PDB file of C-alpha atoms in Angstrom:
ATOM      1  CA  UNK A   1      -3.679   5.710  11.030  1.00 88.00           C
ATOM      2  CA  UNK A   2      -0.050   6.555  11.177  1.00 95.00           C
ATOM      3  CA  UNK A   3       1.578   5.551  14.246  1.00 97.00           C
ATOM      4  CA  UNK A   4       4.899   7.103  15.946  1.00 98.00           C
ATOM      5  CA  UNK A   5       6.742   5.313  18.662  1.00 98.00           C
ATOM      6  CA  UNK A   6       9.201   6.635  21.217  1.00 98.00           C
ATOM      7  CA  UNK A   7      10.622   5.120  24.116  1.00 98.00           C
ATOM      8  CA  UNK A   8       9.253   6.095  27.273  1.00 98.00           C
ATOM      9  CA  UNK A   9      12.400   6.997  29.085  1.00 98.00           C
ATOM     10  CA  UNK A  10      15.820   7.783  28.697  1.00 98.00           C
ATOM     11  CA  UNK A  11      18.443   8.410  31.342  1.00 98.00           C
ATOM     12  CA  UNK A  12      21.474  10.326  30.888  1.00 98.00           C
ATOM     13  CA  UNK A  13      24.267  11.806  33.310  1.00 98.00           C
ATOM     14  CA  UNK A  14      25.305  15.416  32.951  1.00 97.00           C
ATOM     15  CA  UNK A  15      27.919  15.741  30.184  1.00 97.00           C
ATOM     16  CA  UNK A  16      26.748  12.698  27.975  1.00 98.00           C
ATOM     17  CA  UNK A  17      24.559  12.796  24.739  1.00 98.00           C
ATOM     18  CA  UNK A  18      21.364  11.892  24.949  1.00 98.00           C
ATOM     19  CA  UNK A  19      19.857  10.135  21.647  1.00 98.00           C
ATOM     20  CA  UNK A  20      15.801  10.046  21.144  1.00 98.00           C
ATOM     21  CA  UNK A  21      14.394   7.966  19.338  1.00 98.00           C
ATOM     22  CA  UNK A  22      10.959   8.471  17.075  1.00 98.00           C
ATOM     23  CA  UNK A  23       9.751   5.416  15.435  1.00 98.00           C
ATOM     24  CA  UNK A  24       7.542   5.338  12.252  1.00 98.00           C
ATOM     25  CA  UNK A  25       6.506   3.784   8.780  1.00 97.00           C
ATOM     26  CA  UNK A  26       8.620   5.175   5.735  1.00 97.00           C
ATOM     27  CA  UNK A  27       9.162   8.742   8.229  1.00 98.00           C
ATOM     28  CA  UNK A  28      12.275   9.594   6.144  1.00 97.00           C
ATOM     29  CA  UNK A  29       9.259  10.769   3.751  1.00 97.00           C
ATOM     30  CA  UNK A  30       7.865  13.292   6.258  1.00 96.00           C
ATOM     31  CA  UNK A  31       8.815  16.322   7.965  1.00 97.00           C
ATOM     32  CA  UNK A  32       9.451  15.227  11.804  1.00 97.00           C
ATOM     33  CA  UNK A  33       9.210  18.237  13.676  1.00 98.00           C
ATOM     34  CA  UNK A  34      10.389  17.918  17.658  1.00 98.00           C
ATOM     35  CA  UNK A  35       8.778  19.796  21.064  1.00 98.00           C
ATOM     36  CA  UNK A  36      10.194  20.375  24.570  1.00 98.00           C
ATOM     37  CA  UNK A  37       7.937  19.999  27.477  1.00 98.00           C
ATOM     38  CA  UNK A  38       8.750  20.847  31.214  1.00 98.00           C
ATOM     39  CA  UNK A  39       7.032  20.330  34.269  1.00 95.00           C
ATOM     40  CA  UNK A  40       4.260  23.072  34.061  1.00 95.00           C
ATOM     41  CA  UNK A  41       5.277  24.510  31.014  1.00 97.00           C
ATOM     42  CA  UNK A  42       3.999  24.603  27.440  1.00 98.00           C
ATOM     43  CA  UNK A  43       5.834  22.894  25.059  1.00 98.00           C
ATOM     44  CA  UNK A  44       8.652  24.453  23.026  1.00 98.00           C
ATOM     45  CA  UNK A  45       9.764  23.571  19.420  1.00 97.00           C
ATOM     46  CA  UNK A  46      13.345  22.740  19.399  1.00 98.00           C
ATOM     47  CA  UNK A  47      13.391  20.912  15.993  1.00 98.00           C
ATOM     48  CA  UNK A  48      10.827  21.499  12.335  1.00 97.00           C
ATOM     49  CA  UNK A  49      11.995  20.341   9.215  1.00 97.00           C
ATOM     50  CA  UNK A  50      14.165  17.177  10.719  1.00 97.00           C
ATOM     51  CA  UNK A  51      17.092  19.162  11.850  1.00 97.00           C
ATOM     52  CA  UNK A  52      16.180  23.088  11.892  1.00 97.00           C
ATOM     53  CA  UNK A  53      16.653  25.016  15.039  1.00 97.00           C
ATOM     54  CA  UNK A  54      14.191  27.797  15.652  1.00 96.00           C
ATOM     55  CA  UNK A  55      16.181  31.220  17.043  1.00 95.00           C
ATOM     56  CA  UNK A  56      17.194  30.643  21.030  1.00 96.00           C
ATOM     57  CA  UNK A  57      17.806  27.014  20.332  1.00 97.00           C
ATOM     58  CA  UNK A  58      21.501  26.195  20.801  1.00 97.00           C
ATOM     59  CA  UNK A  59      23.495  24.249  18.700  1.00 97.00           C
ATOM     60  CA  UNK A  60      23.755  21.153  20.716  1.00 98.00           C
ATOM     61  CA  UNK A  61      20.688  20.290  19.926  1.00 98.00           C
ATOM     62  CA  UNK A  62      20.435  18.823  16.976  1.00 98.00           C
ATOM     63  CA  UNK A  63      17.782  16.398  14.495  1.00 98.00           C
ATOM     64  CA  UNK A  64      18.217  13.641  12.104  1.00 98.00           C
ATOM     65  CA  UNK A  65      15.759  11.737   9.892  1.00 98.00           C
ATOM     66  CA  UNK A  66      16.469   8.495   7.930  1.00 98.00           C
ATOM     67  CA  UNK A  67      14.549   4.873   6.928  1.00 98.00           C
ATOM     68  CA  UNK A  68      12.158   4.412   9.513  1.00 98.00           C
ATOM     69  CA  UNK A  69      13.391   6.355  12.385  1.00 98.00           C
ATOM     70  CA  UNK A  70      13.863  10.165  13.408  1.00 98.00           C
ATOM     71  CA  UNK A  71      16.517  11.171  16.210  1.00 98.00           C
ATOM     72  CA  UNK A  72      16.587  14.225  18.551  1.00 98.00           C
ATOM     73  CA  UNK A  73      20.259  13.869  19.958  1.00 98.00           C
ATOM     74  CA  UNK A  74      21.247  16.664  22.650  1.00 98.00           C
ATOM     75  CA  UNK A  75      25.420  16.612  22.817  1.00 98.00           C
ATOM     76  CA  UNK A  76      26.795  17.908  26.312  1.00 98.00           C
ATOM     77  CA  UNK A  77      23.706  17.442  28.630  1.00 98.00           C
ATOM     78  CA  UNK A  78      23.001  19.892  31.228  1.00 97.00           C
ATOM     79  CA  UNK A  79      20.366  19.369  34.040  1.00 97.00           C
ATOM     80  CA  UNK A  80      18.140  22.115  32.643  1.00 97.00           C
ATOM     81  CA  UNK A  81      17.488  19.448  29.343  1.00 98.00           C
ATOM     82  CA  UNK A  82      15.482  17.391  31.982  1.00 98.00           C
ATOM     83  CA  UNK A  83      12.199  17.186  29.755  1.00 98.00           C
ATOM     84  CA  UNK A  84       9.322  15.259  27.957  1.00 98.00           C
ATOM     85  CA  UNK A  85      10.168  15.584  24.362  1.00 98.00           C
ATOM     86  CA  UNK A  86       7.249  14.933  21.746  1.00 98.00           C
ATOM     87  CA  UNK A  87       8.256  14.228  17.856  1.00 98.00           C
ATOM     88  CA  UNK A  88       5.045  14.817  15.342  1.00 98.00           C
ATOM     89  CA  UNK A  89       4.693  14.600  11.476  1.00 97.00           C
ATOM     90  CA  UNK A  90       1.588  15.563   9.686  1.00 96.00           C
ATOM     91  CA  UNK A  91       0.022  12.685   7.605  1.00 94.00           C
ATOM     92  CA  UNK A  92      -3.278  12.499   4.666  1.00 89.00           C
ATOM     93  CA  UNK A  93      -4.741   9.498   6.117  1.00 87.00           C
ATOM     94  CA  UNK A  94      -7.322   9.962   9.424  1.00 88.00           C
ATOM     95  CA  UNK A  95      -5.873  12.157  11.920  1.00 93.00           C
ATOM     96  CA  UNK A  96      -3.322  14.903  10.139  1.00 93.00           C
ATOM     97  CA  UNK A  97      -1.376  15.612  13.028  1.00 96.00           C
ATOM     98  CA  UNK A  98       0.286  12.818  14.740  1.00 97.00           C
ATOM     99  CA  UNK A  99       2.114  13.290  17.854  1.00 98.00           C
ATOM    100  CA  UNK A 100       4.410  10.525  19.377  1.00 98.00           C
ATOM    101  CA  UNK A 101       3.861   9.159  22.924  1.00 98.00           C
ATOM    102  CA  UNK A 102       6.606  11.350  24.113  1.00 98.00           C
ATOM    103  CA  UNK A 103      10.238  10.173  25.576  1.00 98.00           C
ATOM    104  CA  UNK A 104      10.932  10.995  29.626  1.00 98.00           C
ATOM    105  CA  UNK A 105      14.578  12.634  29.884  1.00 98.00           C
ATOM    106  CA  UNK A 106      16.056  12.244  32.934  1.00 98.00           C
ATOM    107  CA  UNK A 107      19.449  13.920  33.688  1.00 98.00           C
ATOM    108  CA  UNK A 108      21.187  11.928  36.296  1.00 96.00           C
TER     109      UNK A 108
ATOM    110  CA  UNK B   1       5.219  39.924  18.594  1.00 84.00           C
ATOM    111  CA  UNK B   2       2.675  37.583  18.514  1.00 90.00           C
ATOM    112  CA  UNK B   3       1.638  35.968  22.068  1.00 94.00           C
ATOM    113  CA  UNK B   4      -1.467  33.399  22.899  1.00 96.00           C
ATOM    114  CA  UNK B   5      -2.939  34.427  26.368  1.00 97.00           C
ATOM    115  CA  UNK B   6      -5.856  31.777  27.498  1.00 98.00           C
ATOM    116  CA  UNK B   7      -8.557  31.753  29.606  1.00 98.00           C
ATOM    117  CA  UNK B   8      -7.975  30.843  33.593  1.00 98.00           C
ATOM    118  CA  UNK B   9      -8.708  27.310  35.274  1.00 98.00           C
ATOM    119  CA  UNK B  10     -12.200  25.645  35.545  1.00 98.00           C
ATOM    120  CA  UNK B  11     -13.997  23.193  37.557  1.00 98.00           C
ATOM    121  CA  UNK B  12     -16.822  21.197  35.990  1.00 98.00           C
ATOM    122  CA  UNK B  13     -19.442  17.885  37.245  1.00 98.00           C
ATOM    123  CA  UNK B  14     -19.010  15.070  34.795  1.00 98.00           C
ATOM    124  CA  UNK B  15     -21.700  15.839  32.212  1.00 98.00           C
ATOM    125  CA  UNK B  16     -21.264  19.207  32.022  1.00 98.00           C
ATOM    126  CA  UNK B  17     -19.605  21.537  28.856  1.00 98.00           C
ATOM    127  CA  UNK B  18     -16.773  24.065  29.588  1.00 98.00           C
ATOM    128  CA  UNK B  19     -15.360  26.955  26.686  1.00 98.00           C
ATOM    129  CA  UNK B  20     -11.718  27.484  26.872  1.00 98.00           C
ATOM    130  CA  UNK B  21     -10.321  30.695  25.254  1.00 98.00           C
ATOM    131  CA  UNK B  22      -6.895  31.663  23.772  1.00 97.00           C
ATOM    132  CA  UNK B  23      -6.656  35.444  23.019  1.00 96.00           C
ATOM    133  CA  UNK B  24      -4.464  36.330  20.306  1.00 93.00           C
ATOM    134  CA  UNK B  25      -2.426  39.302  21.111  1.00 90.00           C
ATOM    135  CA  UNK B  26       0.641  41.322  19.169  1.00 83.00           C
ATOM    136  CA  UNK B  27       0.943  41.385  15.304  1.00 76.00           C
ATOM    137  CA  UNK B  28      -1.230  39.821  12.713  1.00 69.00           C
ATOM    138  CA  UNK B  29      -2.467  36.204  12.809  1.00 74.00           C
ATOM    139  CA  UNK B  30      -3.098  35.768   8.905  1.00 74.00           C
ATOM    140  CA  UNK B  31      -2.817  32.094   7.462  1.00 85.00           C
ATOM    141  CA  UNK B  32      -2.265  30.947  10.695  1.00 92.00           C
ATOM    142  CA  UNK B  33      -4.638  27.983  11.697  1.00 94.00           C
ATOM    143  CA  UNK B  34      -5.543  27.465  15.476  1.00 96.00           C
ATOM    144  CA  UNK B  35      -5.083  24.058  17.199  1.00 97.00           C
ATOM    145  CA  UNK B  36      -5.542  22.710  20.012  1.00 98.00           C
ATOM    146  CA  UNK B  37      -3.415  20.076  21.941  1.00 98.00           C
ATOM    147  CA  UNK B  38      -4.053  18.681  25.804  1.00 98.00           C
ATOM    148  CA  UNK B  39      -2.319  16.642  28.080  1.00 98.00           C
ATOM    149  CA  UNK B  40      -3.797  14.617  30.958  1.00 96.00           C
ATOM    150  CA  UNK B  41      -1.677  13.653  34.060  1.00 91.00           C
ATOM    151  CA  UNK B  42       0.823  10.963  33.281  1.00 91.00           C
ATOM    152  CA  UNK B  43       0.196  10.755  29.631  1.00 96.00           C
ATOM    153  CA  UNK B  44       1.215  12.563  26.927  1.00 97.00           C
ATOM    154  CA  UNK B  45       0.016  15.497  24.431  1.00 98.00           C
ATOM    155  CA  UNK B  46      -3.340  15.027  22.159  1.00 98.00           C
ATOM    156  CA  UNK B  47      -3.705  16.945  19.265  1.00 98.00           C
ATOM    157  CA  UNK B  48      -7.196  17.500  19.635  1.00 98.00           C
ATOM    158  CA  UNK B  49      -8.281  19.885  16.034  1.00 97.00           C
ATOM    159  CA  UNK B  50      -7.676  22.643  14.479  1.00 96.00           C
ATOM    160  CA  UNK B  51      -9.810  25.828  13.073  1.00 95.00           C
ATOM    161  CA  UNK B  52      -8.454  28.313  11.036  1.00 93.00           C
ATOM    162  CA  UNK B  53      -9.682  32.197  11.719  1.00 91.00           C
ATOM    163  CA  UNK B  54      -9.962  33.464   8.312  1.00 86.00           C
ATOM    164  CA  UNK B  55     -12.667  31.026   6.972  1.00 90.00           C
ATOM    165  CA  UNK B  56     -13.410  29.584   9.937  1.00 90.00           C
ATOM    166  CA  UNK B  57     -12.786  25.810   8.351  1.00 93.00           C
ATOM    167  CA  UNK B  58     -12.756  23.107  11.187  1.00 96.00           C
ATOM    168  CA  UNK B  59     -11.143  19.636  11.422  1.00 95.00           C
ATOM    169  CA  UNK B  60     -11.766  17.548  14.630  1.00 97.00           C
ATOM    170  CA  UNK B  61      -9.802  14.721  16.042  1.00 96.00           C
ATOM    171  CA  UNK B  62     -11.690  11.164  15.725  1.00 95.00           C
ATOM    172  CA  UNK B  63     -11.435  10.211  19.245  1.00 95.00           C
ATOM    173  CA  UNK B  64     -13.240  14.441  19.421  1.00 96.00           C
ATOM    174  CA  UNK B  65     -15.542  14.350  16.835  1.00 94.00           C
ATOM    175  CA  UNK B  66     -18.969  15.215  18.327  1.00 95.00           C
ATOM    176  CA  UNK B  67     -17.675  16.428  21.338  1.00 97.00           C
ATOM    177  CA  UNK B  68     -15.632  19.510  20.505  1.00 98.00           C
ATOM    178  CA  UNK B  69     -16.678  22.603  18.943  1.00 98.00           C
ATOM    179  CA  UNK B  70     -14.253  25.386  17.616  1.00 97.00           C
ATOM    180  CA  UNK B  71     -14.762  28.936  16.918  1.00 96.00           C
ATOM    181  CA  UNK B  72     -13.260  32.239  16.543  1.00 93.00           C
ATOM    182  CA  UNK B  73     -13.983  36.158  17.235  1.00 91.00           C
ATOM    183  CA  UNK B  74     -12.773  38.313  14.770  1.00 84.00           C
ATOM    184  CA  UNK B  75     -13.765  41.149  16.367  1.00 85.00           C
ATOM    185  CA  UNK B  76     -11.943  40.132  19.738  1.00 84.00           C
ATOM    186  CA  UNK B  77      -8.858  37.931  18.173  1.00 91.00           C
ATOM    187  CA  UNK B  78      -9.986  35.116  20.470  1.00 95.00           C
ATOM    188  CA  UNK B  79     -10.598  31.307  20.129  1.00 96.00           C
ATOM    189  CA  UNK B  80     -12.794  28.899  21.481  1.00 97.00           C
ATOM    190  CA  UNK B  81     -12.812  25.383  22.544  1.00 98.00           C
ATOM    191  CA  UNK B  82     -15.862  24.054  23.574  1.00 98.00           C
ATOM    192  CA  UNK B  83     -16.194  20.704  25.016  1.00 98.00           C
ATOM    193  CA  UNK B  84     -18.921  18.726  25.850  1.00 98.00           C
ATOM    194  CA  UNK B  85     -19.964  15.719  27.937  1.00 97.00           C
ATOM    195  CA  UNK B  86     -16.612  15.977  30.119  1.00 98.00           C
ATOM    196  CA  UNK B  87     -16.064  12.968  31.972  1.00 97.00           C
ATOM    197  CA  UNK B  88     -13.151  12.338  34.663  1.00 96.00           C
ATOM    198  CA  UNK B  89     -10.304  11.755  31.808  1.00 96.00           C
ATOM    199  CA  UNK B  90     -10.918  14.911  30.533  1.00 97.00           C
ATOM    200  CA  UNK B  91      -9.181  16.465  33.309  1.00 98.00           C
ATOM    201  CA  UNK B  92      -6.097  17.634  31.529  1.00 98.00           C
ATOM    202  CA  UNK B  93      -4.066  20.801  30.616  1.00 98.00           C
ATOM    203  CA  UNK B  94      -5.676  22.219  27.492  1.00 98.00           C
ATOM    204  CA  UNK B  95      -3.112  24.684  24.937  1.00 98.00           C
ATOM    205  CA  UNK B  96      -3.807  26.142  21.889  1.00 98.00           C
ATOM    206  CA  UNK B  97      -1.152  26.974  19.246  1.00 97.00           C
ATOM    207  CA  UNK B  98      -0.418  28.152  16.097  1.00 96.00           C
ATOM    208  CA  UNK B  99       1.043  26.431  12.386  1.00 93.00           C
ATOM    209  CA  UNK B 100       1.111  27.781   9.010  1.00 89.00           C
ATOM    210  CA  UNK B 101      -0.369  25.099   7.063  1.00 85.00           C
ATOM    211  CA  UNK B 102       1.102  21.762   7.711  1.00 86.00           C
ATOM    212  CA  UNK B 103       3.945  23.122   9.326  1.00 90.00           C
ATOM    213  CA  UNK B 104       5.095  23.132  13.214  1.00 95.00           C
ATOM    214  CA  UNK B 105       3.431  24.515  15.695  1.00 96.00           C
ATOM    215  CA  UNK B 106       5.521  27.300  16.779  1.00 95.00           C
ATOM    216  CA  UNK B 107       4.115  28.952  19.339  1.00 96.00           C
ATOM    217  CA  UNK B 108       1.822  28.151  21.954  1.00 98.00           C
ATOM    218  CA  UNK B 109      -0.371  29.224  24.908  1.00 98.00           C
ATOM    219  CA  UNK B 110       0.451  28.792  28.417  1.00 98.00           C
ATOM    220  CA  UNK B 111      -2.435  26.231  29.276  1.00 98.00           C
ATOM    221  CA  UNK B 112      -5.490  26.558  30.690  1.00 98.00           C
ATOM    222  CA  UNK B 113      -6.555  23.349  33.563  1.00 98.00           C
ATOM    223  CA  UNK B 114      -9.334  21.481  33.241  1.00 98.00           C
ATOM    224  CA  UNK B 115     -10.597  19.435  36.253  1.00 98.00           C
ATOM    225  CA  UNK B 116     -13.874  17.077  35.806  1.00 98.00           C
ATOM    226  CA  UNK B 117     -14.604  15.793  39.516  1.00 97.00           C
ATOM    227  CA  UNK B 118     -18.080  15.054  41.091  1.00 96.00           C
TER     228      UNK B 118
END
């Protein structure tokens, strides 16, 4: 099965870019889409396609995708970007939707 | 504009089943497919399966399979999760949302708790 790996936690003070990481075989080949989740809240796409923002998404957020590793970087933090963020891909092997473990962003 | 409303919280026994449903309201819901996606406390989302309305075609999760049932309403524009056998670490948030295909999922439901205690 296809596996993708983020780091757990990232830590960034107000101001700063944040840079997430998403971890995965070859995932320049795939579509890495990207999801915001706050405490109690459903999650939110903020990212499809490797770098397309869905309407209401602001323009600091932004998506890369290259080699082996997709990156959600947020320019400018604010302390409203304090999240779990979740990258996923769809794959033809086992499973078809594969979610990453998620990264922790904490605004400082 | 489309909006998923689901079902309120439940309380089950380990061993028991519980039906979670996500009502799809607004505009048309055409060759959309349903999924559905939890997350337990202090770990992170599950895709769990997907079902899509029109022909009512299913695909489960492994770590699911056998476990989890979905189905749809036409008449009422709802889904259904059904899952069986609930043990302790099923307790978890359940959402459903929508994708086109193997596309994002772009809109979701506000969550429904599930709590498995004795």
């Amino acid at each position: 099965s296809y596996v993708l790996t983020q780091p757990p936690s990232l830590s960034v003070a107000p101001g700063q870019t944040a840079e997430m990481t998403c971890g995965g075989d070859n995932i320049e080949s795939k579509s890495v889409h990207w999801y915001q989740q706050k405490p109690g809240q459903a999650p939110v796409l903020v990212i499809y396609n490797d770098r397309d923002r869905p309407s209401g998404i602001p323009e600091r957020v932004s998506g890369s995708n290259s080699g082996n590793t997709a990156t959600l970087t947020i320019s400018r933090v604010e302390a409203g970007d304090e999240a779990d963020y979740y990258c996923q891909v769809w794959h033809d092997y086992g499973d078809p939707v594969v979610l990453g473990g998620g990264t922790k962003l904490t605004v400082l | 504009q489309v909006q998923l409303v689901q079902s309120g919280p439940e309380f089950r026994k380990p061993g028991a089943s519980v039906r979670v449903s996500c009502k799809v309201s607004g505009s048309s819901f055409n060759n959309y497919d349903v999924h559905w996606v939890r997350r337990a406390s202090g770990r992170g989302l599950e895709w769990m399966g997907w079902m899509h309305p029109g022909s009512g075609n299913t695909g489960y999760a492994q770590n699911f399979q056998g476990r989890v049932t979905f189905t749809w309403d036409t008449s009422g524009r709802t889904a259904y999760l059904d899952l069986r056998g609930l043990r302790s670490e099923d307790t978890a948030v359940y959402y459903c949302s929508r994708a086109r295909g193997a596309e994002n999922f772009d809109l979701w439901g506000q969550g429904t708790l599930v709590t498995v205690s004795s």
